[in-house]
Coordinates of N, CA and C in Angstrom, one line a residue:
X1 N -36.7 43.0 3.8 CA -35.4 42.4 4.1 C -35.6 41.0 4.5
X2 N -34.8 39.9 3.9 CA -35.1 38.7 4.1 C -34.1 38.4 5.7
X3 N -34.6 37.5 6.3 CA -33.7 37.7 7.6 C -33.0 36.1 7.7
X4 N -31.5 36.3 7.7 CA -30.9 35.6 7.4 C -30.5 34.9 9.0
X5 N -30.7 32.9 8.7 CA -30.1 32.6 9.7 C -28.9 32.5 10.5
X6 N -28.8 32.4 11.5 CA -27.5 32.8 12.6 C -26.8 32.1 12.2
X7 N -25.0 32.2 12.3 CA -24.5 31.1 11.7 C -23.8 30.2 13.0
X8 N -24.2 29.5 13.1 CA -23.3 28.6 14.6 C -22.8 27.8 13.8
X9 N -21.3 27.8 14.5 CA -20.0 27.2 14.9 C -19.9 26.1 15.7
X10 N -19.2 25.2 15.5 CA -18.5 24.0 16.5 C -17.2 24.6 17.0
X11 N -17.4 24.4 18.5 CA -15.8 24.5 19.0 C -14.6 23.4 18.6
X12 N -13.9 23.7 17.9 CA -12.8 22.4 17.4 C -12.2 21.6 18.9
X13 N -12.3 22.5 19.7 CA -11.8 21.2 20.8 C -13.1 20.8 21.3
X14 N -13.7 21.0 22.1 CA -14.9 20.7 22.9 C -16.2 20.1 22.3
X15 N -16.5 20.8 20.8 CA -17.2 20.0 20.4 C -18.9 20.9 20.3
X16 N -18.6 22.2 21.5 CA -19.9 22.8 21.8 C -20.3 23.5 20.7
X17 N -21.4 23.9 20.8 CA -22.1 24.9 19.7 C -21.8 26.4 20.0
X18 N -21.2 27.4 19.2 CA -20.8 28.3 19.1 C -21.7 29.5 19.0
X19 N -22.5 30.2 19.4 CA -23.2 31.4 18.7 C -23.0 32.6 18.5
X20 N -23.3 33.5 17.8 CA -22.6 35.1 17.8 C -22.1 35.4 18.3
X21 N -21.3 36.1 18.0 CA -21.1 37.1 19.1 C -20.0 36.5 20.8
X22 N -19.9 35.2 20.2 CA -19.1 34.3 21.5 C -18.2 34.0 20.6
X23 N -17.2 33.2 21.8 CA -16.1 32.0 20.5 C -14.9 33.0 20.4
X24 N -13.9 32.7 20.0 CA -12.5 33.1 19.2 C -12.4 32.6 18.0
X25 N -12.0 32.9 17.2 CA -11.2 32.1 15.7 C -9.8 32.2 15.9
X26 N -8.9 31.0 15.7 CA -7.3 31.3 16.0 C -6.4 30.5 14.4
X27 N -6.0 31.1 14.1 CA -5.8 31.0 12.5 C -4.4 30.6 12.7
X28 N -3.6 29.4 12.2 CA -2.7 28.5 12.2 C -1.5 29.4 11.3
X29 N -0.3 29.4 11.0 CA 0.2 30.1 9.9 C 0.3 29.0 8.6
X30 N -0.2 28.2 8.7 CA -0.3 27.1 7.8 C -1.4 27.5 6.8
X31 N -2.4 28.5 7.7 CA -3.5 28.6 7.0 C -4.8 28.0 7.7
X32 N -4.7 26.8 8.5 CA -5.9 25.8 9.1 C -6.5 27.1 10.2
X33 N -7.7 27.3 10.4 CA -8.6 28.1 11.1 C -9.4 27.2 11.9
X34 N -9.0 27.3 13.1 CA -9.6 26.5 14.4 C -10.9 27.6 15.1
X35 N -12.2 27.2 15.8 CA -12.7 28.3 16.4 C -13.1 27.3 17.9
X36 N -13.2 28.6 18.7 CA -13.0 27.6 20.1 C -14.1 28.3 21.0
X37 N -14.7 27.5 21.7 CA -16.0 28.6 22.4 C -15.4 29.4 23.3
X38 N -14.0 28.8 24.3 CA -13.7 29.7 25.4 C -12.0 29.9 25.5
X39 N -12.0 30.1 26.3 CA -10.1 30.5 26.5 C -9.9 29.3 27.3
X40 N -11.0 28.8 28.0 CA -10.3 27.1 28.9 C -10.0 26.0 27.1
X41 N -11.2 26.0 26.1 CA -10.9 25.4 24.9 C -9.7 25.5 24.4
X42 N -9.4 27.3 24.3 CA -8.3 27.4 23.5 C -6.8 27.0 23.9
X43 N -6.9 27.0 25.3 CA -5.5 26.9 26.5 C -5.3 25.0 26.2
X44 N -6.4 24.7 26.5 CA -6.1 23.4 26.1 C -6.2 22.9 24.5
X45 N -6.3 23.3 24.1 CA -5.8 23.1 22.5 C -4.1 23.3 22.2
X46 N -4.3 24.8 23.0 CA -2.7 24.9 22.9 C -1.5 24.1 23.2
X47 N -2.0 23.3 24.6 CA -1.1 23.2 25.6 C -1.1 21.3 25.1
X48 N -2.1 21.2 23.8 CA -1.7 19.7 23.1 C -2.6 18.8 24.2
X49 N -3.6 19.4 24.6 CA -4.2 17.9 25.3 C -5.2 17.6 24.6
X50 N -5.6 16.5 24.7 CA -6.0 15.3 23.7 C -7.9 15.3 24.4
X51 N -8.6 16.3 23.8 CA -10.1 16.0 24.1 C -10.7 14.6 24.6
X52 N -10.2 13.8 23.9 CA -11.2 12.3 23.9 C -10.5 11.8 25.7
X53 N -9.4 12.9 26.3 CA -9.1 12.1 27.6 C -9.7 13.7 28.7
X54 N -10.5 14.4 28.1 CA -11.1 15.2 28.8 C -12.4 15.1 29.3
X55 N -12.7 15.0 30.1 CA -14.1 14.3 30.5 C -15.4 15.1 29.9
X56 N -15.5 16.7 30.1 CA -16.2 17.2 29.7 C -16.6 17.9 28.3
X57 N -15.9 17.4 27.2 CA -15.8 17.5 25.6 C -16.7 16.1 24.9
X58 N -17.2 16.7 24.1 CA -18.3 15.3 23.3 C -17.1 14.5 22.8
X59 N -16.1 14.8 22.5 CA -15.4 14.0 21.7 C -15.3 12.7 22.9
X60 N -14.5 13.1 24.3 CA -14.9 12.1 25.3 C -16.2 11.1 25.8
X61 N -17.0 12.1 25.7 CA -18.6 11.2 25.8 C -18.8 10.6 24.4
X62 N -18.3 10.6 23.1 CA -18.7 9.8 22.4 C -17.7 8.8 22.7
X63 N -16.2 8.8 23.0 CA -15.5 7.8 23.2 C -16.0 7.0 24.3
X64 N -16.8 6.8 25.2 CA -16.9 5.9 26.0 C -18.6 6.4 26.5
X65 N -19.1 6.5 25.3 CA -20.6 5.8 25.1 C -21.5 6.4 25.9
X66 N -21.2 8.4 26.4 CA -22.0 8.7 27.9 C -23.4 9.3 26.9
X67 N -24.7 9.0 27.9 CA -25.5 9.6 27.6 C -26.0 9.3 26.0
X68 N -26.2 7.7 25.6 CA -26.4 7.2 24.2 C -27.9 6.5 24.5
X69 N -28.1 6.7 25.8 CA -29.3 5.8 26.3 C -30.3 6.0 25.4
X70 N -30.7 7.1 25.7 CA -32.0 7.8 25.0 C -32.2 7.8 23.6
X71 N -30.9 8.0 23.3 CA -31.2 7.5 21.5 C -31.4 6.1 20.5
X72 N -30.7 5.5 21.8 CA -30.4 4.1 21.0 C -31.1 2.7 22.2
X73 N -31.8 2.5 21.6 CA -32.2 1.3 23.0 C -31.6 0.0 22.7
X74 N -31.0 -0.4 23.9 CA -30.1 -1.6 23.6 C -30.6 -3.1 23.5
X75 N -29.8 -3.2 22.2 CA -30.8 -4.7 21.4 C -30.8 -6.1 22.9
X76 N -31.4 -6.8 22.6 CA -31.5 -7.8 23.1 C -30.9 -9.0 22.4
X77 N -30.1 -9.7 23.5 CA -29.3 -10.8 23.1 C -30.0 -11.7 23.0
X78 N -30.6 -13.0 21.5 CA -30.8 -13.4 21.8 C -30.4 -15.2 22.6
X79 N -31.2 -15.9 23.1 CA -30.6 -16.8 24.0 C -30.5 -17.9 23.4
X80 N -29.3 -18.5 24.0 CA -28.8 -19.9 23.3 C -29.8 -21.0 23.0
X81 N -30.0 -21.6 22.3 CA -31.2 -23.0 22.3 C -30.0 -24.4 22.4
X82 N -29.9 -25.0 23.2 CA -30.0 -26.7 23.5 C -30.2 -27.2 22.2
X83 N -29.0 -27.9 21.6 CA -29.7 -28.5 20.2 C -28.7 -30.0 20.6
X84 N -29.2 -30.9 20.1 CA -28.7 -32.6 20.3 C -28.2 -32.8 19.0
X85 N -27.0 -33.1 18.4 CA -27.0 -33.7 17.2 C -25.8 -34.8 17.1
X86 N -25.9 -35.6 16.1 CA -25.2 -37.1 16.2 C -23.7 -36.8 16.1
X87 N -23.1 -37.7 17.1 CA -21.3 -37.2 16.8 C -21.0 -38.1 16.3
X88 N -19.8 -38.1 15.5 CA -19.3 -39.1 14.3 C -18.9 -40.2 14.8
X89 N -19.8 -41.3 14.2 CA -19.6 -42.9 14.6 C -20.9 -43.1 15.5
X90 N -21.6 -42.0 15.8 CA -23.0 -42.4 16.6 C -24.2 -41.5 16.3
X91 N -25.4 -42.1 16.1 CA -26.6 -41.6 15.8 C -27.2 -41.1 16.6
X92 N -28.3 -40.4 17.0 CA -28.7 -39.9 17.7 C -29.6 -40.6 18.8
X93 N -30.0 -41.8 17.7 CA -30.7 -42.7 18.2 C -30.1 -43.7 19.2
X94 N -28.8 -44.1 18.9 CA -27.6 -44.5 19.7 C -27.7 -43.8 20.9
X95 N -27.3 -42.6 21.2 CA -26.9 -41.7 22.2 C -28.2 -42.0 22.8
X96 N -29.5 -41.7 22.4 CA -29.7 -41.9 23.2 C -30.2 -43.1 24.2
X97 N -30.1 -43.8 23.4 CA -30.5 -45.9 23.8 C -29.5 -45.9 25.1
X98 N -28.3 -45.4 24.8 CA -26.7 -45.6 26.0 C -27.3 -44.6 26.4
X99 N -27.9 -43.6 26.7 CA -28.1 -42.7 28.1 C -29.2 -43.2 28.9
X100 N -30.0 -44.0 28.0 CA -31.3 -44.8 28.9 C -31.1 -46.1 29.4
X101 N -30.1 -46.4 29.0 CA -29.8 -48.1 29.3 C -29.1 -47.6 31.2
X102 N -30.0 -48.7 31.5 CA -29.1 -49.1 33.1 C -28.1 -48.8 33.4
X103 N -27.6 -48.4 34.7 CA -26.2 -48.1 35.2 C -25.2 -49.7 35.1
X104 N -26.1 -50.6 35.8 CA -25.7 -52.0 35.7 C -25.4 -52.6 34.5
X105 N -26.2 -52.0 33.4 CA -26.0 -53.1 32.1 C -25.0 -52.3 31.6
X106 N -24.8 -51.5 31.9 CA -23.6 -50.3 31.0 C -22.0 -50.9 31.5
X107 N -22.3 -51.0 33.3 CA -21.1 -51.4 33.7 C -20.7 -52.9 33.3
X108 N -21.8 -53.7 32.9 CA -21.6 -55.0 32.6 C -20.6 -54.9 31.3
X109 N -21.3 -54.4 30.3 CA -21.0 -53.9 28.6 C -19.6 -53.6 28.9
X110 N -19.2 -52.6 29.5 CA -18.0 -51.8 29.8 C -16.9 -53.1 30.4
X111 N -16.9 -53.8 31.0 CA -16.2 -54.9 31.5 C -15.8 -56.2 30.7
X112 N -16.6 -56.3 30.0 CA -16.8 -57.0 29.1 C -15.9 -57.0 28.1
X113 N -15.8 -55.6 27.6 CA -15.6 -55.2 26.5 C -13.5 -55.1 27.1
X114 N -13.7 -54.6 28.1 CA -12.4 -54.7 28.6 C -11.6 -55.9 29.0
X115 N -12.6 -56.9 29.3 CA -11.9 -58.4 29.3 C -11.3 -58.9 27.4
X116 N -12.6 -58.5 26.7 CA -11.9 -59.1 25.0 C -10.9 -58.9 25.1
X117 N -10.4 -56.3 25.6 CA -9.1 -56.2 24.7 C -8.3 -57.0 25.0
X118 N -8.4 -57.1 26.8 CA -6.9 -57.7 27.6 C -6.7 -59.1 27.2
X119 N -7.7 -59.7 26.6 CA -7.3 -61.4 26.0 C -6.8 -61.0 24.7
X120 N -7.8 -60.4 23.9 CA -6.6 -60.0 22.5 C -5.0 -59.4 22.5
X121 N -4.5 -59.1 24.0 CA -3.3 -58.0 24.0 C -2.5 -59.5 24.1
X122 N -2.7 -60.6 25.4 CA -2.3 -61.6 25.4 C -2.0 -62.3 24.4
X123 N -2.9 -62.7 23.9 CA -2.2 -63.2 22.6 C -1.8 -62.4 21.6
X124 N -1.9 -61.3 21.5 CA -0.3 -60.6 20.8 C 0.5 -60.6 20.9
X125 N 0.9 -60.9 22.6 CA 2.3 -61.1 23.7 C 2.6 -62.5 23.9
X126 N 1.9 -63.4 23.3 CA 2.1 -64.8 23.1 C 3.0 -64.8 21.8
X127 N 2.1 -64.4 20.9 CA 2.8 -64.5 19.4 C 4.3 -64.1 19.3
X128 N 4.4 -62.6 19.8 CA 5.4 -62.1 20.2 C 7.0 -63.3 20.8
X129 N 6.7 -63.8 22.1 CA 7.5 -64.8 22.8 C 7.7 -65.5 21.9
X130 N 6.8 -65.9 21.2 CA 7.0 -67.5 20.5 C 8.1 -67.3 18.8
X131 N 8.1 -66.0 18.5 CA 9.4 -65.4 17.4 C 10.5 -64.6 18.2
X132 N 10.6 -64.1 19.3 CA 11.7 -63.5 19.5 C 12.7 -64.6 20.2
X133 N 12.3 -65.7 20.9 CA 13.6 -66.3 20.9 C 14.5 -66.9 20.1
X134 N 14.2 -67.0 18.9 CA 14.6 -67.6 17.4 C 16.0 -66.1 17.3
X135 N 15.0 -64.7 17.0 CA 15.8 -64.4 16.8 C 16.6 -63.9 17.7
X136 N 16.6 -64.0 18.9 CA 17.5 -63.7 20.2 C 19.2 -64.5 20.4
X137 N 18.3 -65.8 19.4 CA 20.4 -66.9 19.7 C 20.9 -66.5 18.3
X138 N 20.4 -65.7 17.1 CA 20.9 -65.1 16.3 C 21.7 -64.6 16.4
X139 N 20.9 -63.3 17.8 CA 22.2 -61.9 18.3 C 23.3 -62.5 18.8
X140 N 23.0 -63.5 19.6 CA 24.0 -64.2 20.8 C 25.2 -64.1 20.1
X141 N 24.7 -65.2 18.5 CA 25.8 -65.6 17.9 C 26.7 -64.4 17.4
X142 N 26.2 -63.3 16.5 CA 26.9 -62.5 16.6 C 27.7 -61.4 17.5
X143 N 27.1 -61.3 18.5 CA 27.7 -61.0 19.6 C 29.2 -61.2 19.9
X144 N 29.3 -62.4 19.6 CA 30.7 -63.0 19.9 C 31.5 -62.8 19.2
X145 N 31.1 -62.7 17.8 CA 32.4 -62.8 16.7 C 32.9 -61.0 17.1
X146 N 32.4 -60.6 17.3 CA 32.4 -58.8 17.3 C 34.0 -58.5 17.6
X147 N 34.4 -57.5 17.0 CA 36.0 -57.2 17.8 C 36.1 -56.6 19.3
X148 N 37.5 -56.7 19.7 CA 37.0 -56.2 21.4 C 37.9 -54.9 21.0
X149 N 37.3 -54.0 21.1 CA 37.5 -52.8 20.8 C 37.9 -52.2 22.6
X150 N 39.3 -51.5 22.7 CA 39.4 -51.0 23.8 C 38.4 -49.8 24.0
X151 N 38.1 -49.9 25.6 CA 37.1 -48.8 25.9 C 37.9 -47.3 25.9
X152 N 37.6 -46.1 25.4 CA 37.8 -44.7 25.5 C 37.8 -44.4 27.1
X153 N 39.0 -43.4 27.4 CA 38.9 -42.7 28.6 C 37.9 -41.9 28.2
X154 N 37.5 -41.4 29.3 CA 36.8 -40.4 29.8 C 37.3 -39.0 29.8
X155 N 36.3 -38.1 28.7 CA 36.6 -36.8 28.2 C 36.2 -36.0 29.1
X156 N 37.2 -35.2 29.6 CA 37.4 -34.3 30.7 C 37.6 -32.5 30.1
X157 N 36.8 -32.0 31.2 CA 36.5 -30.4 30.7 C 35.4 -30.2 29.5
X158 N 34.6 -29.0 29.3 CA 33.4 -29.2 28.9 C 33.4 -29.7 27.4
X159 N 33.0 -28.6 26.4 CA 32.4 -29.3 25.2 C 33.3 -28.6 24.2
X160 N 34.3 -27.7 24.3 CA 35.4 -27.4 23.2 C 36.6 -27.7 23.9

């Protein structure tokens, strides 16, 4: 006689391994066949609670990762490397000449460079003065011919 292996079951709620001779089977009238190791499985199956928020069912320890240690060893992050590279409009070489140059020669550079803009803004604001009074006695003139239009009372109560 050839000797046939045992047949284990999974409990549909819990998740545990089932063996002879233990367990229920509880047959749906739809036809679906659930098997459950115990009457705490089956009660809560019944009563619609949701395994994955039961602490003691695999379905829960697989939802929040208990007891994964031993199988899986956890990778290693690896670590950021420091990399320098040229930003647009400057070379690397640049960057770094201006991080080695003097504090003093930097602040000179920097002053400098702020005296040009403020003399080129001046004479924008020169140019400026020297065409707006031209067309300033233009407005004057028309100004005057304008009709004298009586002023509107003042609209009282809101906006309909």
């Amino acid at each position: 006689l050839p000797v046939d292996k045992m047949k284990i079951e999974l409990c549909s709620y819990s998740g545990y391994k089932i063996y002879p001779g233990h367990g229920r089977r509880y047959v749906r009238i739809d036809g679906r066949t659930y098997n459950f190791l115990s009457h705490k499985c089956e009660r809560s199956h019944m009563m619609k609670r949701n395994p994955r928020d039961i602490s003691w069912t695999v379905l829960y320890r697989r939802k929040n990762k208990k007891g994964l240690q031993e199988e899986v060893i956890k990778r290693r992050s690896r670590r950021t490397q420091k990399f320098q590279r040229a930003i647009t409009g400057a070379t690397i070489s640049d960057i770094m000449a201006k991080r080695n140059m003097k504090p003093e020669v930097r602040k000179a550079q920097r002053e400098q460079a702020i005296r040009a803009y403020k003399e080129k803004q001046k004479a924008k604001d020169a140019q400026k003065k020297t065409t707006k009074p031209a067309a300033a006695k233009s407005a004057v003139k028309n100004k005057g011919s304008s009709k004298s239009v009586a002023a509107k009372a003042p609209r009282v109560g809101g906006k309909r």
